[in-house]
mmCIF file of N, CA and C in Angstrom:
data_model
loop_
_atom_site.group_PDB
_atom_site.id
_atom_site.type_symbol
_atom_site.label_atom_id
_atom_site.label_comp_id
_atom_site.label_asym_id
_atom_site.label_seq_id
_atom_site.Cartn_x
_atom_site.Cartn_y
_atom_site.Cartn_z
ATOM 1 N N MET Y 1 -34.023 25.388 3.879
ATOM 2 C CA MET Y 1 -33.240 26.532 2.879
ATOM 3 C C MET Y 1 -32.383 27.082 3.688
ATOM 4 N N LYS Y 2 -31.315 27.155 3.145
ATOM 5 C CA LYS Y 2 -30.068 28.157 3.694
ATOM 6 C C LYS Y 2 -29.753 29.021 2.670
ATOM 7 N N GLY Y 3 -28.911 30.088 2.708
ATOM 8 C CA GLY Y 3 -28.286 30.695 1.855
ATOM 9 C C GLY Y 3 -29.330 31.887 1.390
ATOM 10 N N ASN Y 4 -28.902 31.864 0.033
ATOM 11 C CA ASN Y 4 -29.744 33.002 -0.358
ATOM 12 C C ASN Y 4 -31.228 32.486 -1.241
ATOM 13 N N GLY Y 5 -31.740 31.596 -0.624
ATOM 14 C CA GLY Y 5 -33.111 30.899 -0.916
ATOM 15 C C GLY Y 5 -32.452 29.775 -1.821
ATOM 16 N N MET Y 6 -31.401 29.424 -1.814
ATOM 17 C CA MET Y 6 -31.057 28.371 -2.242
ATOM 18 C C MET Y 6 -30.990 26.983 -1.387
ATOM 19 N N TYR Y 7 -31.490 26.012 -2.476
ATOM 20 C CA TYR Y 7 -31.557 24.426 -1.602
ATOM 21 C C TYR Y 7 -30.463 24.037 -1.626
ATOM 22 N N TYR Y 8 -29.693 23.324 -0.404
ATOM 23 C CA TYR Y 8 -28.351 22.690 -0.423
ATOM 24 C C TYR Y 8 -28.305 21.926 0.918
ATOM 25 N N ASN Y 9 -27.704 21.032 0.949
ATOM 26 C CA ASN Y 9 -26.914 20.247 1.810
ATOM 27 C C ASN Y 9 -25.844 20.649 2.481
ATOM 28 N N GLU Y 10 -25.557 20.570 3.668
ATOM 29 C CA GLU Y 10 -23.681 20.568 4.228
ATOM 30 C C GLU Y 10 -23.397 19.158 4.649
ATOM 31 N N CYS Y 11 -22.047 18.627 4.217
ATOM 32 C CA CYS Y 11 -21.711 17.453 4.440
ATOM 33 C C CYS Y 11 -21.068 18.113 6.227
ATOM 34 N N GLN Y 12 -21.440 16.854 7.172
ATOM 35 C CA GLN Y 12 -21.346 17.338 8.401
ATOM 36 C C GLN Y 12 -19.802 17.398 9.033
ATOM 37 N N LEU Y 13 -18.874 16.529 8.090
ATOM 38 C CA LEU Y 13 -17.859 15.853 8.349
ATOM 39 C C LEU Y 13 -16.823 17.108 7.710
ATOM 40 N N CYS Y 14 -17.119 17.415 6.222
ATOM 41 C CA CYS Y 14 -16.106 18.148 5.870
ATOM 42 C C CYS Y 14 -16.430 19.729 5.739
ATOM 43 N N GLY Y 15 -17.978 19.961 5.615
ATOM 44 C CA GLY Y 15 -18.538 21.438 5.359
ATOM 45 C C GLY Y 15 -18.682 21.714 3.960
ATOM 46 N N ALA Y 16 -18.728 20.287 3.230
ATOM 47 C CA ALA Y 16 -18.637 20.474 1.515
ATOM 48 C C ALA Y 16 -20.321 20.974 1.153
ATOM 49 N N TYR Y 17 -20.690 22.001 0.406
ATOM 50 C CA TYR Y 17 -22.219 22.220 0.131
ATOM 51 C C TYR Y 17 -22.620 21.351 -0.995
ATOM 52 N N LEU Y 18 -23.529 20.581 -0.807
ATOM 53 C CA LEU Y 18 -24.050 19.502 -1.482
ATOM 54 C C LEU Y 18 -25.549 20.034 -2.209
ATOM 55 N N ASP Y 19 -25.687 19.208 -3.271
ATOM 56 C CA ASP Y 19 -26.922 19.347 -3.930
ATOM 57 C C ASP Y 19 -28.075 18.324 -3.471
ATOM 58 N N PRO Y 20 -29.213 19.031 -3.274
ATOM 59 C CA PRO Y 20 -30.189 17.714 -2.417
ATOM 60 C C PRO Y 20 -30.191 16.423 -3.456
ATOM 61 N N GLY Y 21 -29.821 15.649 -2.144
ATOM 62 C CA GLY Y 21 -29.689 14.182 -2.814
ATOM 63 C C GLY Y 21 -28.199 13.602 -3.163
ATOM 64 N N GLU Y 22 -27.151 14.705 -3.507
ATOM 65 C CA GLU Y 22 -25.835 14.096 -3.575
ATOM 66 C C GLU Y 22 -25.256 13.835 -2.239
ATOM 67 N N HIS Y 23 -24.395 12.747 -2.591
ATOM 68 C CA HIS Y 23 -23.778 12.536 -1.381
ATOM 69 C C HIS Y 23 -22.181 12.581 -1.312
ATOM 70 N N CYS Y 24 -21.393 13.201 0.133
ATOM 71 C CA CYS Y 24 -20.316 13.501 -0.076
ATOM 72 C C CYS Y 24 -19.334 12.580 0.006
ATOM 73 N N ASP Y 25 -17.933 12.489 -0.423
ATOM 74 C CA ASP Y 25 -17.362 11.087 -0.568
ATOM 75 C C ASP Y 25 -15.890 11.369 0.202
ATOM 76 N N CYS Y 26 -15.984 12.376 1.406
ATOM 77 C CA CYS Y 26 -15.246 12.749 2.068
ATOM 78 C C CYS Y 26 -14.580 11.901 2.842
ATOM 79 N N GLU Y 27 -15.267 10.770 3.523
ATOM 80 C CA GLU Y 27 -14.808 10.004 4.081
ATOM 81 C C GLU Y 27 -13.962 8.747 3.364
ATOM 82 N N GLU Y 28 -14.955 8.319 2.231
ATOM 83 C CA GLU Y 28 -14.351 7.483 1.662
ATOM 84 C C GLU Y 28 -12.960 7.817 0.839
ATOM 85 N N GLU Y 29 -12.911 9.015 0.410
ATOM 86 C CA GLU Y 29 -11.560 9.592 0.219
ATOM 87 C C GLU Y 29 -10.421 9.761 1.224
ATOM 88 N N ARG Y 30 -10.964 10.069 2.367
ATOM 89 C CA ARG Y 30 -10.178 9.662 3.698
ATOM 90 C C ARG Y 30 -9.721 8.735 3.921
ATOM 91 N N GLN Y 31 -10.282 7.621 3.674
ATOM 92 C CA GLN Y 31 -9.967 5.815 3.708
ATOM 93 C C GLN Y 31 -9.078 5.629 2.790
ATOM 94 N N ARG Y 32 -9.180 6.377 1.178
ATOM 95 C CA ARG Y 32 -8.527 5.664 0.461
ATOM 96 C C ARG Y 32 -7.452 6.357 0.845
ATOM 97 N N GLN Y 33 -6.705 7.547 1.091
ATOM 98 C CA GLN Y 33 -5.762 8.248 1.570
ATOM 99 C C GLN Y 33 -5.125 7.723 2.433
ATOM 100 N N THR Y 34 -5.682 7.186 3.514
ATOM 101 C CA THR Y 34 -4.981 6.592 4.960
ATOM 102 C C THR Y 34 -4.697 5.104 4.331
ATOM 103 N N ALA Y 35 -5.029 4.433 3.301
ATOM 104 C CA ALA Y 35 -4.795 3.208 2.583
ATOM 105 C C ALA Y 35 -3.199 3.404 2.093
ATOM 106 N N ARG Y 36 -3.463 4.507 1.161
ATOM 107 C CA ARG Y 36 -1.967 4.474 0.580
ATOM 108 C C ARG Y 36 -1.077 4.789 1.243
ATOM 109 N N ILE Y 37 -0.996 5.582 2.181
ATOM 110 C CA ILE Y 37 -0.341 6.050 3.272
ATOM 111 C C ILE Y 37 0.417 4.877 3.735
ATOM 112 N N MET Y 38 -0.581 3.937 4.423
ATOM 113 C CA MET Y 38 -0.066 2.805 5.250
ATOM 114 C C MET Y 38 0.289 2.139 4.528
ATOM 115 N N ALA Y 39 0.310 1.770 3.043
ATOM 116 C CA ALA Y 39 0.883 0.825 2.312
ATOM 117 C C ALA Y 39 2.390 1.378 2.104
ATOM 118 N N MET Y 40 2.741 2.210 2.234
ATOM 119 C CA MET Y 40 4.262 2.985 2.121
ATOM 120 C C MET Y 40 4.687 2.910 3.427
ATOM 121 N N VAL Y 41 4.383 2.371 4.393
ATOM 122 C CA VAL Y 41 5.144 2.389 5.987
ATOM 123 C C VAL Y 41 4.924 1.186 6.585
ATOM 124 N N ARG Y 42 5.785 0.541 7.496
ATOM 125 C CA ARG Y 42 5.925 -0.650 8.048
ATOM 126 C C ARG Y 42 6.800 -0.592 9.553
ATOM 127 N N GLU Y 43 6.014 -1.336 10.082
ATOM 128 C CA GLU Y 43 6.642 -1.245 11.485
ATOM 129 C C GLU Y 43 8.087 -2.144 11.435
ATOM 130 N N ASN Y 44 9.121 -1.721 11.860
ATOM 131 C CA ASN Y 44 10.128 -2.504 12.275
ATOM 132 C C ASN Y 44 10.301 -3.284 13.535
ATOM 133 N N LYS Y 45 10.241 -4.676 13.232
ATOM 134 C CA LYS Y 45 10.105 -5.266 14.348
ATOM 135 C C LYS Y 45 10.899 -5.686 15.537
ATOM 136 N N GLU Y 46 12.135 -5.302 15.362
ATOM 137 C CA GLU Y 46 13.330 -5.178 16.294
ATOM 138 C C GLU Y 46 12.983 -3.467 16.916
ATOM 139 N N SER Y 47 12.964 -2.421 16.160
ATOM 140 C CA SER Y 47 13.186 -1.330 16.777
ATOM 141 C C SER Y 47 11.647 -0.528 17.083
ATOM 142 N N HIS Y 48 10.599 -1.368 16.480
ATOM 143 C CA HIS Y 48 9.333 -0.945 16.472
ATOM 144 C C HIS Y 48 9.019 0.347 16.011
ATOM 145 N N GLN Y 49 10.102 0.804 15.148
ATOM 146 C CA GLN Y 49 9.834 2.425 14.212
ATOM 147 C C GLN Y 49 9.053 2.237 13.165
ATOM 148 N N MET Y 50 8.500 3.212 12.633
ATOM 149 C CA MET Y 50 8.082 3.075 11.438
ATOM 150 C C MET Y 50 9.060 3.402 10.376
ATOM 151 N N GLU Y 51 9.145 2.599 8.965
ATOM 152 C CA GLU Y 51 10.097 2.302 8.198
ATOM 153 C C GLU Y 51 9.232 3.034 6.774
ATOM 154 N N LEU Y 52 9.980 3.470 6.028
ATOM 155 C CA LEU Y 52 9.467 3.921 4.601
ATOM 156 C C LEU Y 52 9.710 2.515 3.628
ATOM 157 N N VAL Y 53 8.635 2.198 2.912
ATOM 158 C CA VAL Y 53 8.777 0.644 2.007
ATOM 159 C C VAL Y 53 9.281 1.608 0.762
ATOM 160 N N LEU Y 54 10.274 1.049 0.062
ATOM 161 C CA LEU Y 54 10.763 1.812 -0.924
ATOM 162 C C LEU Y 54 10.972 0.583 -1.811
ATOM 163 N N ASN Y 55 10.048 0.712 -2.834
ATOM 164 C CA ASN Y 55 10.051 -0.938 -3.646
ATOM 165 C C ASN Y 55 10.527 -0.312 -4.916
#
């Protein structure tokens, strides 16, 4: 029990307050965001620099 007599859990990664039994999706969201960003860049094989992919 934490807070004002309220029952809740706290995500150890992002600090979100969760209802009992509720699962935080912060790690999954971080992975989705990373995948979106990585899809927008590529490494130039000659200069070894990152480039934006403009499609």
